[in-house]
Short mmCIF file of C-alpha atoms (C1' of nucleotides) in Angstrom, two decimals:
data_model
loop_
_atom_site.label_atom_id
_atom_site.label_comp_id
_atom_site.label_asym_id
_atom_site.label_seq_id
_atom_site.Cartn_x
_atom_site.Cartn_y
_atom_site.Cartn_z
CA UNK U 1 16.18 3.62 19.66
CA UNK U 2 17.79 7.08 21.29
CA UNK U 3 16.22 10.00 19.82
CA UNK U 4 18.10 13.41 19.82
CA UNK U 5 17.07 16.62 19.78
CA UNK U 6 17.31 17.14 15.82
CA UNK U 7 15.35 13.74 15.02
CA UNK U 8 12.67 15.27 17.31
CA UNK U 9 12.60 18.37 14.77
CA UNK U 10 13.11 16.37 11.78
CA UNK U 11 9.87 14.36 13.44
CA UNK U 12 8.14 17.86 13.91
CA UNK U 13 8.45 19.06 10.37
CA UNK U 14 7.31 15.78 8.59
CA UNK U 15 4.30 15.62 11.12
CA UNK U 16 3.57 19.04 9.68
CA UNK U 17 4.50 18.53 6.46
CA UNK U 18 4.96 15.31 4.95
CA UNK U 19 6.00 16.40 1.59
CA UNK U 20 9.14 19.05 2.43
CA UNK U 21 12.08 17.99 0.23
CA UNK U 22 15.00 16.83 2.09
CA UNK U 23 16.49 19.73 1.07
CA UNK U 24 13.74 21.92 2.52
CA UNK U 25 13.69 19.57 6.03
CA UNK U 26 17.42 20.27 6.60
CA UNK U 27 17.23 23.83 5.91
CA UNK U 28 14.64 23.57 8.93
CA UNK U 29 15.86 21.64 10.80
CA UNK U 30 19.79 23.59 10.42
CA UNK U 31 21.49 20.15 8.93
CA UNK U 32 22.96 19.57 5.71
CA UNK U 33 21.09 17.72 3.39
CA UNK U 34 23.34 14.40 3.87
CA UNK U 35 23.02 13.55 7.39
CA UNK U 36 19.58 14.69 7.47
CA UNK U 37 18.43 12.06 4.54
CA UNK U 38 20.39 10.16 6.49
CA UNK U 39 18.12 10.28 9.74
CA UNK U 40 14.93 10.36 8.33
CA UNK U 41 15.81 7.31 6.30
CA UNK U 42 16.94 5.45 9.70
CA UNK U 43 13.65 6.71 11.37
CA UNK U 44 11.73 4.83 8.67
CA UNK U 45 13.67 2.05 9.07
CA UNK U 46 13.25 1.91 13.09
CA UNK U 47 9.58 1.97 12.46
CA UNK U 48 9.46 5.81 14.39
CA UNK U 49 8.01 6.78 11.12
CA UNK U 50 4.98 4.60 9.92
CA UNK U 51 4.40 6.14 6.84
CA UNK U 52 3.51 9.10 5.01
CA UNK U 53 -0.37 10.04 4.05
CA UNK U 54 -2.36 12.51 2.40
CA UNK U 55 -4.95 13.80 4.77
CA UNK U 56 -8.28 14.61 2.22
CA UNK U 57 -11.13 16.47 2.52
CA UNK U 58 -14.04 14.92 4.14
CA UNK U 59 -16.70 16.88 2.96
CA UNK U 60 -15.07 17.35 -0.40
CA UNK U 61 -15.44 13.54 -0.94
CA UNK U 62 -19.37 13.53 0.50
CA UNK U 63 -17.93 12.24 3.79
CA UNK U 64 -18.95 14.95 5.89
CA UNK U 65 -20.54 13.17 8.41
CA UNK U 66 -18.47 11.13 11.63
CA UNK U 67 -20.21 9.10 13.90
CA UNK U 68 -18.64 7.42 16.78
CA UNK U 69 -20.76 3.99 17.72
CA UNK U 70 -20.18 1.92 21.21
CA UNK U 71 -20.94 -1.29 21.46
CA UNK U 72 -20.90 -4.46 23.10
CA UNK U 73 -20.39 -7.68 22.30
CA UNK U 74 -22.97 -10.75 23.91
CA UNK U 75 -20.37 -13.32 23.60
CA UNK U 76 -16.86 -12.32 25.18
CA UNK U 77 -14.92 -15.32 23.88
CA UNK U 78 -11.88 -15.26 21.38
CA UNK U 79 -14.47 -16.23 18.74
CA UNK U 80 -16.92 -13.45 19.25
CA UNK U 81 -14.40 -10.95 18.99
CA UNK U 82 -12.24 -12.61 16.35
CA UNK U 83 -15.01 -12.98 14.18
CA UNK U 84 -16.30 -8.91 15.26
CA UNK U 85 -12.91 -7.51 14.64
CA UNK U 86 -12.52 -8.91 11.29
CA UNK U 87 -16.14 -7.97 10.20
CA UNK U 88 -15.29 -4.09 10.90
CA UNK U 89 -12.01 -4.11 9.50
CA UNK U 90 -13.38 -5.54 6.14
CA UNK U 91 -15.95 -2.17 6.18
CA UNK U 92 -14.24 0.50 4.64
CA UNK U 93 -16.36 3.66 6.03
CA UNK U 94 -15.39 2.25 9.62
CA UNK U 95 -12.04 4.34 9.84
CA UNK U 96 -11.35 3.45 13.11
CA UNK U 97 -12.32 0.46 15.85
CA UNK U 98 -10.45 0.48 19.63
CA UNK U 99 -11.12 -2.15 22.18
CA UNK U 100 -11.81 0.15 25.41
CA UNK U 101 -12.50 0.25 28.66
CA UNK U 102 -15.64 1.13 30.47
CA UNK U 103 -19.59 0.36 29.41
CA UNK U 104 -18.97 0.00 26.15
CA UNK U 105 -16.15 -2.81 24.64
CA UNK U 106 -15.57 -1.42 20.91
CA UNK U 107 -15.52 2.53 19.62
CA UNK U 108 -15.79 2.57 16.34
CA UNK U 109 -15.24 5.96 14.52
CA UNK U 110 -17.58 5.67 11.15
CA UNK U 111 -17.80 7.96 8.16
CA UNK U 112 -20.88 8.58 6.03
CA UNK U 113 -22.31 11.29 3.92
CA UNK U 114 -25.40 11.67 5.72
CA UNK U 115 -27.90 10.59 8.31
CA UNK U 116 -29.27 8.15 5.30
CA UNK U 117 -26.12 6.83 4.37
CA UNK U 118 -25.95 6.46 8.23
CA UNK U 119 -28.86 4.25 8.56
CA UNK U 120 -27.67 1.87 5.85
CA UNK U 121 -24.34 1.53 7.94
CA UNK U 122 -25.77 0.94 11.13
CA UNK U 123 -28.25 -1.82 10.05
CA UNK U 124 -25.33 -3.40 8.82
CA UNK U 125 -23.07 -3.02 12.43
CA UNK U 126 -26.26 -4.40 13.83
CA UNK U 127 -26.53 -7.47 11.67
CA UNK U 128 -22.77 -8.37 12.81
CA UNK U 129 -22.58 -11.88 15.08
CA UNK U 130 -22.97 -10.62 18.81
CA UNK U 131 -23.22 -7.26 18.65
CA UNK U 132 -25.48 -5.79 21.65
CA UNK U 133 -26.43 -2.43 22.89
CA UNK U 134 -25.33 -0.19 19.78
CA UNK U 135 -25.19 3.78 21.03
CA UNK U 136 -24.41 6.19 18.40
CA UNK U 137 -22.70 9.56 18.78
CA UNK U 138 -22.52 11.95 15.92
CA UNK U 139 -19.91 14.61 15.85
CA UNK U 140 -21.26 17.77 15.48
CA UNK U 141 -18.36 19.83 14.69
CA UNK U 142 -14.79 19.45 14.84
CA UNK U 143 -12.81 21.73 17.47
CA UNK U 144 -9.49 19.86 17.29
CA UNK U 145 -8.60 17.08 14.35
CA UNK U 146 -5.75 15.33 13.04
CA UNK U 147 -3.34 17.63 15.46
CA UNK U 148 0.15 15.92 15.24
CA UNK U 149 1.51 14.00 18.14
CA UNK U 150 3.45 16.15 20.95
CA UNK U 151 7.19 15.62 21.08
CA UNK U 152 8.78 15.90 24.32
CA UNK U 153 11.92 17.64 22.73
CA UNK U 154 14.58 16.08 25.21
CA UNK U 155 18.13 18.03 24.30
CA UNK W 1 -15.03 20.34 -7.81
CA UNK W 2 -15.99 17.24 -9.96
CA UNK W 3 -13.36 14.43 -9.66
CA UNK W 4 -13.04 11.84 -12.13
CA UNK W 5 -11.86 8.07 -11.94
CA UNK W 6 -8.15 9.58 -12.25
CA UNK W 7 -8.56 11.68 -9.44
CA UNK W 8 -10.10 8.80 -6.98
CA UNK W 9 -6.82 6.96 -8.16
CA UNK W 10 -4.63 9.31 -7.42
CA UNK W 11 -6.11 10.64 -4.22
CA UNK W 12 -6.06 6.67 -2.90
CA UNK W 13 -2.57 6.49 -3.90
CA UNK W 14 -1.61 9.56 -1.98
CA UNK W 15 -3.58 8.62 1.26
CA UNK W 16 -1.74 5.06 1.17
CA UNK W 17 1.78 6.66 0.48
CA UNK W 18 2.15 10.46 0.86
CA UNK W 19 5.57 10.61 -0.60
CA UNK W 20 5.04 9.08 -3.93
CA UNK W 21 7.19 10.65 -6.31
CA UNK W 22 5.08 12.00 -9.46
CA UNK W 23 7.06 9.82 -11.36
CA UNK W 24 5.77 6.78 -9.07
CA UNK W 25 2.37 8.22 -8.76
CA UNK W 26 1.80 8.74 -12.54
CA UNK W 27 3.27 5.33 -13.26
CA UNK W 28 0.24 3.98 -10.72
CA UNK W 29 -2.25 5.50 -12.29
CA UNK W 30 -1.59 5.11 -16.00
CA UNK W 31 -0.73 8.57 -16.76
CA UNK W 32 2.38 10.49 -17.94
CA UNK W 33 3.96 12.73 -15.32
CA UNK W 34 3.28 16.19 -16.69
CA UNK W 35 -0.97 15.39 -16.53
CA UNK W 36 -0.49 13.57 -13.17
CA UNK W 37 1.34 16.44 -11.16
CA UNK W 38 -1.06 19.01 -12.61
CA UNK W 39 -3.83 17.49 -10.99
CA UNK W 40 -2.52 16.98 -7.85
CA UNK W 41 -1.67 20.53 -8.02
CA UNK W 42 -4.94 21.53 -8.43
CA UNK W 43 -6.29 19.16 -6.02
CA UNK W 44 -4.08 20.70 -3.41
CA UNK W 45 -5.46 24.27 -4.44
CA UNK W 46 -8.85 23.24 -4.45
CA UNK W 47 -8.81 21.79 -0.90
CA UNK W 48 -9.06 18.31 -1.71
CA UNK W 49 -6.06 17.77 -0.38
CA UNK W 50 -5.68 19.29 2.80
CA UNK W 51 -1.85 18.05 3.73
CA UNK W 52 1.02 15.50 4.35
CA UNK W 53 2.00 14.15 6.76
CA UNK W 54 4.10 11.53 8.51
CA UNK W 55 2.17 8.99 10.92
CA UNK W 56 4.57 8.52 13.75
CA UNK W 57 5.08 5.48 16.44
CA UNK W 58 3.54 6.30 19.88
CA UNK W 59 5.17 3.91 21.44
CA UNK W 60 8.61 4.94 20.13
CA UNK W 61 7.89 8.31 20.95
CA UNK W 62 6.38 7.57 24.91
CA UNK W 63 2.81 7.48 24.18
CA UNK W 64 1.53 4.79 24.02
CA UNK W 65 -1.42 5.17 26.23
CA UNK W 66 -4.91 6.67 24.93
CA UNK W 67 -7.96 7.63 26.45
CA UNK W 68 -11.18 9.03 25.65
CA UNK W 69 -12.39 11.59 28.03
CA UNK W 70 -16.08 12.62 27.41
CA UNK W 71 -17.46 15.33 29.53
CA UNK W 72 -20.13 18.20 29.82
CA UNK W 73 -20.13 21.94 30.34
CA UNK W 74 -21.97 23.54 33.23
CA UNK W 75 -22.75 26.40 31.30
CA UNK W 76 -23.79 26.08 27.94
CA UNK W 77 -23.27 29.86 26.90
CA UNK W 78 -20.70 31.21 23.96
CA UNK W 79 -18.67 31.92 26.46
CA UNK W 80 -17.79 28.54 28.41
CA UNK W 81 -17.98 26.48 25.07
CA UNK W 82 -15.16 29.04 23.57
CA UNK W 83 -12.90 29.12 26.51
CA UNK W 84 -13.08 25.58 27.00
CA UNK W 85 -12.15 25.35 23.72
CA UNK W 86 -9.56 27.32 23.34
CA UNK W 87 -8.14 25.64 25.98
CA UNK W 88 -7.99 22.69 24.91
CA UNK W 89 -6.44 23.65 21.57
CA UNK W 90 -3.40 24.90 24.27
CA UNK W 91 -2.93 21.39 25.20
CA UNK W 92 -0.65 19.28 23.27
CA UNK W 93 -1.66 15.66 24.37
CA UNK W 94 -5.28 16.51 23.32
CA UNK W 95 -5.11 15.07 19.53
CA UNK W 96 -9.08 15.77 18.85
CA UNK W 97 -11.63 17.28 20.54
CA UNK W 98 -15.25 17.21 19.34
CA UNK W 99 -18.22 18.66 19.81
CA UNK W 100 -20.91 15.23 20.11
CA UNK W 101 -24.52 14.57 20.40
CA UNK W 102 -25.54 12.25 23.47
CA UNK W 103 -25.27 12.49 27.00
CA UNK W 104 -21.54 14.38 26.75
CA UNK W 105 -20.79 18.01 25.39
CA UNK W 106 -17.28 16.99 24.35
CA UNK W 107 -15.36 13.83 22.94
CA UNK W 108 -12.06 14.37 23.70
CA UNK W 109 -8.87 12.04 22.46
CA UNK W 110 -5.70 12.05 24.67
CA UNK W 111 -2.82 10.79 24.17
CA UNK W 112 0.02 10.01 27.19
CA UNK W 113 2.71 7.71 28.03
CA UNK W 114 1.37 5.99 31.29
CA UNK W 115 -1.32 6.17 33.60
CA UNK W 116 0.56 8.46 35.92
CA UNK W 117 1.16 11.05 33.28
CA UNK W 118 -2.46 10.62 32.67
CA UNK W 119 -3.59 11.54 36.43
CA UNK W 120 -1.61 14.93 36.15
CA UNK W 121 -3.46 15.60 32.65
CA UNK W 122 -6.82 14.74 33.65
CA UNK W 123 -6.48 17.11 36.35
CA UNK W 124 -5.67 20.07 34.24
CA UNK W 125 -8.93 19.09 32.57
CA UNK W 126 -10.68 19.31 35.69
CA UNK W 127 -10.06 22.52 36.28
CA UNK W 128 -10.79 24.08 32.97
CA UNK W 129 -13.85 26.47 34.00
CA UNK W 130 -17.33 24.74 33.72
CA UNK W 131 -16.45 21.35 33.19
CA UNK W 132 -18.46 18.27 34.49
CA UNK W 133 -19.32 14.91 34.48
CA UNK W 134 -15.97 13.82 32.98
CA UNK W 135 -15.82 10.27 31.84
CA UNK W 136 -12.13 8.52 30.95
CA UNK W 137 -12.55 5.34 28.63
CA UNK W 138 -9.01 3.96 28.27
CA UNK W 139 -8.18 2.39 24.77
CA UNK W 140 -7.26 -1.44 25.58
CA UNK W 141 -6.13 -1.89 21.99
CA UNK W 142 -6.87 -0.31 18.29
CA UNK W 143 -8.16 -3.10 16.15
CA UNK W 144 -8.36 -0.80 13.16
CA UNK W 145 -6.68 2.93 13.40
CA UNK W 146 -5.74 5.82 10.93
CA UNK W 147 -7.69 3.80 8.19
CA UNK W 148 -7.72 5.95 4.43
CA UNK W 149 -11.30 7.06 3.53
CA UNK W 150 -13.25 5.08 1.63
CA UNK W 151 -13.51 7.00 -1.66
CA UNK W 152 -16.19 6.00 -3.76
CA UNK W 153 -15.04 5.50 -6.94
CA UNK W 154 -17.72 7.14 -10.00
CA UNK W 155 -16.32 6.79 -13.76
"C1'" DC N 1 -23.06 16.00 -38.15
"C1'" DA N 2 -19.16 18.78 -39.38
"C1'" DG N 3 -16.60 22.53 -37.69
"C1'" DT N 4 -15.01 25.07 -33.84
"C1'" DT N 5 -13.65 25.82 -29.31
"C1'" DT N 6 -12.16 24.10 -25.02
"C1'" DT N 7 -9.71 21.01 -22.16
"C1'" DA N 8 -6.47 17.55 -21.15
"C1'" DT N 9 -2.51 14.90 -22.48
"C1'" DG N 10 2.41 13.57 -23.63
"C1'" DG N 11 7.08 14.72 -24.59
"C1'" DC N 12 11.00 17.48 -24.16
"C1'" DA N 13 14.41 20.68 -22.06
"C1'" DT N 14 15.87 22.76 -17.91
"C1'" DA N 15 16.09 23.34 -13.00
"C1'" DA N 16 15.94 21.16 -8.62
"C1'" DA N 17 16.38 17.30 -5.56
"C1'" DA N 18 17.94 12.69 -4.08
"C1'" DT N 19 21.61 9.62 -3.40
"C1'" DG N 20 26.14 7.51 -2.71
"C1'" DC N 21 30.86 8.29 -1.62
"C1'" DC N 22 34.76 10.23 0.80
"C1'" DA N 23 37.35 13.42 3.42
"C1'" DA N 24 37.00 16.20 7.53
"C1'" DT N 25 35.14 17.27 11.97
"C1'" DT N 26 33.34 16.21 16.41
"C1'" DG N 27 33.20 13.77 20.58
"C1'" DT N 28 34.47 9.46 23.32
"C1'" DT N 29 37.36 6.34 25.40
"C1'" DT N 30 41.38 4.81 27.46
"C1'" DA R 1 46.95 13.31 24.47
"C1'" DA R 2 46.29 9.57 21.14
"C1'" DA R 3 43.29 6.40 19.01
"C1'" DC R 4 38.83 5.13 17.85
"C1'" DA R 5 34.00 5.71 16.64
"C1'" DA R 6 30.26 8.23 14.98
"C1'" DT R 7 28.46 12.07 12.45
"C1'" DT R 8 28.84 15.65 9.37
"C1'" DG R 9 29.43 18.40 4.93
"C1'" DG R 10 30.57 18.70 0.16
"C1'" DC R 11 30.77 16.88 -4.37
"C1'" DA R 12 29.47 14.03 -8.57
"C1'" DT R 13 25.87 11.35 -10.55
"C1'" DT R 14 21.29 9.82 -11.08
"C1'" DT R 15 16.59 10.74 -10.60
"C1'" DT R 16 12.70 13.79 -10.24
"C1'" DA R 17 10.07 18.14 -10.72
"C1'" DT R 18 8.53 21.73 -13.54
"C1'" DG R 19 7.28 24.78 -17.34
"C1'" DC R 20 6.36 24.99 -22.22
"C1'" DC R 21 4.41 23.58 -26.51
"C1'" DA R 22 2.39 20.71 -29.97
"C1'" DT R 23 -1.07 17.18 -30.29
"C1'" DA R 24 -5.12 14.59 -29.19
"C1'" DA R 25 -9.48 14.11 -27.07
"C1'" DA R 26 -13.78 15.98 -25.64
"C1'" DA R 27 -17.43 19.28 -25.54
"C1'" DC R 28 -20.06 22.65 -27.74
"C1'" DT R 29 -22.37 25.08 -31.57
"C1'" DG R 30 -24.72 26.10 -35.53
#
DNA sequence: CAGTTTTATGGCATAAAATGCCAATTGTTT
DNA sequence: AAACAATTGGCATTTTATGCCATAAAACTG
């Protein structure tokens, strides 16, 4: 799909605000209300917009502590890692999980409420089928989160 | 703020679809509309809710590659940890940046569309003052991403 | 445990927004 | 320049948001 200069601010706004009224997003955006309901509705449809989500407070809902945990798996067949992959995805406070490159295979991003909750967590992650070499890496504070994506603006 | 059963609903609701209407919402959660928005009003003002917003396609929007750069400072004074940081809120392809235990400073999250675009970033990174030992870790594939947070249900 | 106060709920009326339709404008092509 | 295609803007209708008030539920007090 070809992406013009006003889908790229219609894209903006919603990344920053998820919520505006279409009447608010074309007053931004310097479109009537039609053809901008029009656009967004089309960019759902493409699949350029995903979804729409609340982003909560962490800390607010005693999940103030992120932990990011490499690992590696013993086995590298399409078992192993079948059988891995589902495990994680079925474990709710594992928000994340990327196959990567380097020493480490998976990266998962985990969210507790403390160290203690922490412990309970990882004995699980070790306890998964072929998991090996488990390093943890706990975020200490935030500098840059959730920042929306960058839009080349083209036009 | 104490949240009750209603609230855990709601708040799941609105991380799984941001744009509910109230009407939609309340309807979900077995209450009438008036109660319904009034809470999420006041979870908004309390900062439970910290925002909407729309989860966009990389790929459709020429970023589809991301990498995890890890490195250290040289210095470790106020003054290198707040200029590299300020620097790296300037740049737009850096989604997060945080501050980690472990062998790096930093945990950085980048987003690009191709290895070449990439090479040009990771240069700007190497010559933000006092950085060292920088360490790119290329994401193959996300096996889970953008995940709600678990939200432990109470009443 | 009854009475009182506080808090939350549901319904209703009004204001605002979403949505579908059509004419008009823009810009493309030949 | 004429014809065609795509996009826009405005309008009417349906749906939703919002503020207000009476009622119900819960908490508190003596």
């Amino acid at each position: 799909m070809k992406l013009d200069g006003l889908d790229y601010r219609i894209l903006d706004q919603l990344q920053a605000n998820g919520r505006l009224t279409n009447v608010e997003l074309s007053d931004k955006v310097n479109l009537s209300p039609s053809p901008c309901l029009r656009r967004v509705k089309q960019l759902e449809e493409e699949g350029v917009i995903l979804g729409y989500r609340a982003s909560l407070n962490r800390v607010a809902l005693d999940l103030g502590m992120t932990v990011f945990v490499d690992l590696r798996l013993g086995h590298h067949g399409d078992q192993a890692s079948s059988q891995f992959e589902a495990s994680v995805l079925a474990m709710p406070n594992v928000i994340s999980c990327y196959l990567v490159s380097g020493t480490a295979d998976y990266r998962l991003e985990v969210v507790v409420k403390d160290l203690q909750h922490y412990e309970l967590l990882l004995r699980q992650i070790q306890m998964l089928p072929f998991v090996k070499d488990i390093h943890s890496n706990f975020v200490i504070r935030a500098v840059k989160g959730e920042s929306p994506l960058p839009l080349n603006t083209p036009t």
